[in-house]
Short mmCIF file of C-alpha atoms in Angstrom, two decimals:
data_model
loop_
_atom_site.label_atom_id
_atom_site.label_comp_id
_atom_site.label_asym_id
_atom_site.label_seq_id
_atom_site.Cartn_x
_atom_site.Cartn_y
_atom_site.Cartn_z
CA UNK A 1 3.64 -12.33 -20.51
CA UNK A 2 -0.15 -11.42 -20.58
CA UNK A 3 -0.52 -7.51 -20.43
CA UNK A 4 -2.08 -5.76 -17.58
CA UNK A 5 -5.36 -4.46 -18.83
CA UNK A 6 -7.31 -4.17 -15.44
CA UNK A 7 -6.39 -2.10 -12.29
CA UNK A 8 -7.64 -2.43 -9.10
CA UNK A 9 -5.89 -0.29 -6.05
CA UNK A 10 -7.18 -1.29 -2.49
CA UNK A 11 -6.27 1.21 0.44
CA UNK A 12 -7.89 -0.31 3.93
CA UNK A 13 -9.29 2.49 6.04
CA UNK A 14 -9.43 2.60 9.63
CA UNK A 15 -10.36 6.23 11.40
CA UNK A 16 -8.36 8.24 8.51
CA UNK A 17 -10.90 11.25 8.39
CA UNK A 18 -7.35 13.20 8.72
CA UNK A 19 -5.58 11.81 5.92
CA UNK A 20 -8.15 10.06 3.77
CA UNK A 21 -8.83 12.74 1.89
CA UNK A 22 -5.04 14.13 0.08
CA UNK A 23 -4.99 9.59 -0.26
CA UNK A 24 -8.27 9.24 -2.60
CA UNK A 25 -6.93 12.59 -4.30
CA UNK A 26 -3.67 11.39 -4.77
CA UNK A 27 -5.09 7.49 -6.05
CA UNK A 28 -7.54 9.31 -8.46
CA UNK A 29 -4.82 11.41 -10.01
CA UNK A 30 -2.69 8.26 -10.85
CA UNK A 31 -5.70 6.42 -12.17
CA UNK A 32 -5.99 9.58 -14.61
CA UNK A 33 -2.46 9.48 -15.36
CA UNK A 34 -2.63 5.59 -16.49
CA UNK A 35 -6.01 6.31 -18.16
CA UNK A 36 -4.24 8.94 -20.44
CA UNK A 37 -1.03 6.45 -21.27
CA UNK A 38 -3.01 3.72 -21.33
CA UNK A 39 -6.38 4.60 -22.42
CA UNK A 40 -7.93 1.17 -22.37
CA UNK A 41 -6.82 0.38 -19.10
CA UNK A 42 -9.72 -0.23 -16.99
CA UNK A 43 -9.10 1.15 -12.88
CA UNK A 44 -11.36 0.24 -10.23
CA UNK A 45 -10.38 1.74 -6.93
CA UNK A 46 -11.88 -0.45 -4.04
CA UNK A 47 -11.79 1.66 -0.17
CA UNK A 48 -12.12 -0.56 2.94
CA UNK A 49 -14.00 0.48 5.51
CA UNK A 50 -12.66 -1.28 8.69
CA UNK A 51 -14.82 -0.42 11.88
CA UNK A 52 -14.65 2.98 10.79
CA UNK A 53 -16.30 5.30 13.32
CA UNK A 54 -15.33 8.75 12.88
CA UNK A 55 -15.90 10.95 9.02
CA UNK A 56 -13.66 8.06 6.90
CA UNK A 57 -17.17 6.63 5.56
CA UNK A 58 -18.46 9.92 4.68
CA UNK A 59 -14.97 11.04 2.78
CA UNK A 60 -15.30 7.90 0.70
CA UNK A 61 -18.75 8.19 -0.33
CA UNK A 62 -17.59 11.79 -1.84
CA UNK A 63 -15.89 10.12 -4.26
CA UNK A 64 -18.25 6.96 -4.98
CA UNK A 65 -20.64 9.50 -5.46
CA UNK A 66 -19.00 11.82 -8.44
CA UNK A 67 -16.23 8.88 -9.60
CA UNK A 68 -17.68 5.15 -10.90
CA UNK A 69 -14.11 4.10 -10.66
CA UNK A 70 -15.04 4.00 -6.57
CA UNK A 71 -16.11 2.01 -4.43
CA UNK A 72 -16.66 1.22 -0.96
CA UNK A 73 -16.32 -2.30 0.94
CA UNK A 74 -17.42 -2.39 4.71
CA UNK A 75 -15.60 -4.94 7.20
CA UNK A 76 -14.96 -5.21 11.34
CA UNK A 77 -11.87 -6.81 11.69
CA UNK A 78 -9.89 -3.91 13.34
CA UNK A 79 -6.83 -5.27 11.05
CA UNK A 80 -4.88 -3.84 8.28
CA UNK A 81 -3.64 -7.27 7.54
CA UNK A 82 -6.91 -8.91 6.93
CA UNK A 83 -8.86 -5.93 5.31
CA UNK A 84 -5.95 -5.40 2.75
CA UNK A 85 -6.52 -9.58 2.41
CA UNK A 86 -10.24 -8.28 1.97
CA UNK A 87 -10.20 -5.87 -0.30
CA UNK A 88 -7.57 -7.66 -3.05
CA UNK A 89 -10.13 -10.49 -2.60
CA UNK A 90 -12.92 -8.78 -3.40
CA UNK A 91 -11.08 -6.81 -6.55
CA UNK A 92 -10.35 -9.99 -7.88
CA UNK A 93 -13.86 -11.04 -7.49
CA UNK A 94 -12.06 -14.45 -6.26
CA UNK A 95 -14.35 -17.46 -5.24
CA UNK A 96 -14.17 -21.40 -5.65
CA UNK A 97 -14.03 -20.75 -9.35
CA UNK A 98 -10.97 -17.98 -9.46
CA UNK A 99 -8.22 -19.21 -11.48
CA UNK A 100 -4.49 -17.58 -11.72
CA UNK A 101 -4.87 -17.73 -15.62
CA UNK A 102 -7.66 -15.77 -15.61
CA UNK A 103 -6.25 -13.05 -13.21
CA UNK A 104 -3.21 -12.67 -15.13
CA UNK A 105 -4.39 -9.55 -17.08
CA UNK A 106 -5.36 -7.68 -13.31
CA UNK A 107 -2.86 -5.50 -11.34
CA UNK A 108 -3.91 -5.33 -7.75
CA UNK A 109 -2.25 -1.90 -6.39
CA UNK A 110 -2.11 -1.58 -2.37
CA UNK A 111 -1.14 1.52 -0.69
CA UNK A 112 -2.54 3.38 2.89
CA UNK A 113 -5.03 5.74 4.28
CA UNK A 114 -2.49 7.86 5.42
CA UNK A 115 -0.43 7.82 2.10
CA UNK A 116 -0.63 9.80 -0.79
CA UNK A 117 0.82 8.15 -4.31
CA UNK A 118 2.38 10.16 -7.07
CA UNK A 119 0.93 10.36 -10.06
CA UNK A 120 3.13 8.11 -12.11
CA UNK A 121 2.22 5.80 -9.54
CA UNK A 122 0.28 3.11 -11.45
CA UNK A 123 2.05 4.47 -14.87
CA UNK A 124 5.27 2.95 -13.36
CA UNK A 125 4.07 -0.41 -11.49
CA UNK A 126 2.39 -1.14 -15.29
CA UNK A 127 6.00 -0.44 -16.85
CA UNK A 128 7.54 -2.53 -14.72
CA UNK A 129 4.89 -5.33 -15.25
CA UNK A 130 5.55 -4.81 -18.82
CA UNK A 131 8.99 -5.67 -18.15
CA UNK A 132 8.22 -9.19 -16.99
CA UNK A 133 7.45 -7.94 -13.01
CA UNK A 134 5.27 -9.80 -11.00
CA UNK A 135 5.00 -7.76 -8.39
CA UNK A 136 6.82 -4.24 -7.26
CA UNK A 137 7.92 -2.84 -4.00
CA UNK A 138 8.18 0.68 -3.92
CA UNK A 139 9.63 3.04 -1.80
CA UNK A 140 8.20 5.24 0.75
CA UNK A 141 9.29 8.90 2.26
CA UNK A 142 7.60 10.21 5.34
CA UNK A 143 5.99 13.28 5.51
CA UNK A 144 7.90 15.70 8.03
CA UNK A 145 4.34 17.71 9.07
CA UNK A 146 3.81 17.48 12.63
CA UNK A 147 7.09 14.59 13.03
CA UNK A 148 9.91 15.66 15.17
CA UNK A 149 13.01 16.66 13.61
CA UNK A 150 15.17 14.22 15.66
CA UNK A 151 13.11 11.36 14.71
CA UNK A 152 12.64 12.22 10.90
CA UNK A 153 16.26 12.41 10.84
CA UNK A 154 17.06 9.26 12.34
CA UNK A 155 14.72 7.59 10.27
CA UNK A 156 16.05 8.98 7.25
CA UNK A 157 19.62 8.26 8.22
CA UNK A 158 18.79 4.52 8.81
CA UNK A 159 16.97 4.37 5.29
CA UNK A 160 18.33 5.16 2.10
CA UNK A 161 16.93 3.98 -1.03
CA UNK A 162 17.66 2.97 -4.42
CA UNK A 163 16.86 0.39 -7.05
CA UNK A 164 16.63 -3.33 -5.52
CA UNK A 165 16.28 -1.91 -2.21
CA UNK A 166 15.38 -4.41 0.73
CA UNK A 167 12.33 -3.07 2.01
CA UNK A 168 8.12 -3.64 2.02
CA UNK A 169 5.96 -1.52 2.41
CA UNK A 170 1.88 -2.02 2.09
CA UNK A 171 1.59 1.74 0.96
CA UNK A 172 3.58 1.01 -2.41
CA UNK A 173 2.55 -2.55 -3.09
CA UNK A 174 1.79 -4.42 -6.34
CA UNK A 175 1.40 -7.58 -8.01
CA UNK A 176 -0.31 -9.19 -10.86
CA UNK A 177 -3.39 -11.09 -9.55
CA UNK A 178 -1.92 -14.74 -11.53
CA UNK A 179 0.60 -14.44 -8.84
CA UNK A 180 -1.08 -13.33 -5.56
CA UNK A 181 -3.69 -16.03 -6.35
CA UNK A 182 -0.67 -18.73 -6.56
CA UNK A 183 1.26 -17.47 -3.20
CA UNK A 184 -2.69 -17.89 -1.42
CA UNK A 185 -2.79 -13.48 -1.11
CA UNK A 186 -1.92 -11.54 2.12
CA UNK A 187 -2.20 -13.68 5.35
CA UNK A 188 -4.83 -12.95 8.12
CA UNK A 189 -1.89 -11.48 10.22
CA UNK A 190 -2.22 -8.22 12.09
CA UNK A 191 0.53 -7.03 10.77
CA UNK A 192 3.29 -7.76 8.19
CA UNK A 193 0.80 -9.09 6.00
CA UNK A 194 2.82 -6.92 3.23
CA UNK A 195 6.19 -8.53 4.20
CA UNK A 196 4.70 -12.35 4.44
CA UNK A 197 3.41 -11.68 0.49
CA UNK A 198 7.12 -10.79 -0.78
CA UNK A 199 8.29 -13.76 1.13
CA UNK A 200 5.90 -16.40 -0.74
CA UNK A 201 6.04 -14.40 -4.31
CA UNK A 202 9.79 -14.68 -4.06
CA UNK A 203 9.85 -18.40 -2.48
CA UNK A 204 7.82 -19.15 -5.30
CA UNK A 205 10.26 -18.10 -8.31
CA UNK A 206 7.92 -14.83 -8.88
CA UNK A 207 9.66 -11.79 -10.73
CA UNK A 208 9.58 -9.44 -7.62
CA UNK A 209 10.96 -6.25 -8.21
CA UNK A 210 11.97 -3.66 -5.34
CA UNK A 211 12.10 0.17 -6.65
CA UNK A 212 12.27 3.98 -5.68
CA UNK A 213 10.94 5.09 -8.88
CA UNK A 214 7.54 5.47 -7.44
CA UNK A 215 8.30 6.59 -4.35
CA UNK A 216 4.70 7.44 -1.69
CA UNK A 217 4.79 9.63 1.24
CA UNK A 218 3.30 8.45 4.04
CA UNK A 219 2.42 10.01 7.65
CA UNK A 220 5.22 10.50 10.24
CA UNK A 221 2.48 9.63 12.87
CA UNK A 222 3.35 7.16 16.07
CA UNK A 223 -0.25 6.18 16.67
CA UNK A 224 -0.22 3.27 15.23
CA UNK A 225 -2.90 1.66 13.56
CA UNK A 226 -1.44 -1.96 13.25
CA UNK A 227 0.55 -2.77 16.49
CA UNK A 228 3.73 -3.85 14.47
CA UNK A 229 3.37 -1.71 11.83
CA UNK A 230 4.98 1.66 10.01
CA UNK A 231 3.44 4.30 13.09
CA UNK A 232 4.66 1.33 15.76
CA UNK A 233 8.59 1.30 14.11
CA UNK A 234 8.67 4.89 14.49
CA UNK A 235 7.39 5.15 17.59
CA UNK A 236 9.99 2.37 18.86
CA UNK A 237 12.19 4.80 17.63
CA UNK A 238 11.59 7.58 19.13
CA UNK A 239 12.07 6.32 22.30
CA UNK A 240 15.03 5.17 21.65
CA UNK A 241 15.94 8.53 20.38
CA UNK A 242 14.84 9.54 23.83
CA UNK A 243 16.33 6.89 25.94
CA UNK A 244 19.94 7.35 24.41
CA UNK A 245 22.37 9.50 25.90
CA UNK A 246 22.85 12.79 25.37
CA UNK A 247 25.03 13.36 22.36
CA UNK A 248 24.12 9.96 20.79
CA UNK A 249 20.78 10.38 19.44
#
């Protein structure tokens, strides 16, 4: 197995001004983390700016401006699906001539705008890739700020975690660009772009692991940015929290 000796973690970015900030903070802590285990372990961190119109574009360029390890690519699709598909593309600088056996040495990392990583984030996707992983699922936890305490706990009462647990999420995402090359990447879907990926790594005999090691918190919002997404299950939910009779929510 050909060790991981490039990083690149791609969060898409659509009108996160509110959360944008604690996400870059929490990505750029990890990236120090794996820089001090693994000091020649070179991390690129690639934001993508999706018709962004409110202060996302200006939070970003913060840290382009004081971190090299930044950078910023602009898009208009209005879709997490095919900016996520964007950004890995661009990280693996992929064109005609891109080749899995040439990519098998890059991690691409995925998590959200809204979502702030540990800091043994990238420290434990790399372990696991040392392990023979080619790609890793994590878990994620949602932040209780500003979420109703009906809904958080039904949410958390219909997901508990563990090793080899079933779920996907795009915030906690990673795979070793050899295999997201093979599999043809994340589809152009609007939404379960993350999902589709895990499908065709695992259809394809890929080493996917699922873990709650590295567990991300992510926002308990239920304006959703991707219409079938994370913020669009919740809110689902909390009407049926609402619907249900009294004494069965």
């Amino acid at each position: 197995m050909t060790p991981v000796d490039r990083v690149a973690v791609v969060i898409p970015v659509h009108n996160e001004e509110e959360h944008l900030g604690r996400a870059l903070a929490g990505v750029e802590a990890a990236a120090s983390t794996l820089r001090q285990v693994q000091p020649g372990t070179d991390v690129r961190v690639l934001v993508v700016l999706d018709s962004c119109t409110d202060g996302s574009a200006a939070i970003a360029s913060a840290y382009t401006a004081r971190n090299a390890c930044f950078s910023v690519l602009e898009v208009a699709f209005r879709s997490v699906g095919r900016s996520r598909r964007a950004g890995n593309w661009q990280a693996l600088g992929a064109g005609a001539e891109a080749s899995p056996g040439a990519e098998a040495g890059l991690w691409l990392a995925n998590t959200d705008a809204d979502s702030v990583v540990p800091d043994n984030w990238l420290v434990g996707q790399l372990e696991l890739a040392a392990a023979g992983a080619d790609a890793v699922l994590g878990s994620v936890e949602v932040d209780p700020a500003g979420m109703a305490p009906e809904l958080l706990s039904r949410w958390q009462s219909m997901h508990s975690f563990g090793e080899d647990h079933p779920h996907v999420f795009g915030a906690n995402l990673g795979v070793r660009g050899s295999a997201y090359l093979v599999v043809g990447g994340f589809p152009r879907h609007l939404s379960h772009e993350d999902r589709v990926l895990a499908g065709r790594l695992r259809e394809h005999g890929f080493d996917v692991r699922a873990t709650d090691t590295i567990r991300v918190r992510t926002s308990g919002r239920t304006q959703a940015r991707a219409p079938k997404g994370f913020g669009a299950y919740l809110r689902t939910l909390g009407m049926e929290i609402a619907l249900a009779p009294e004494g069965q929510s």
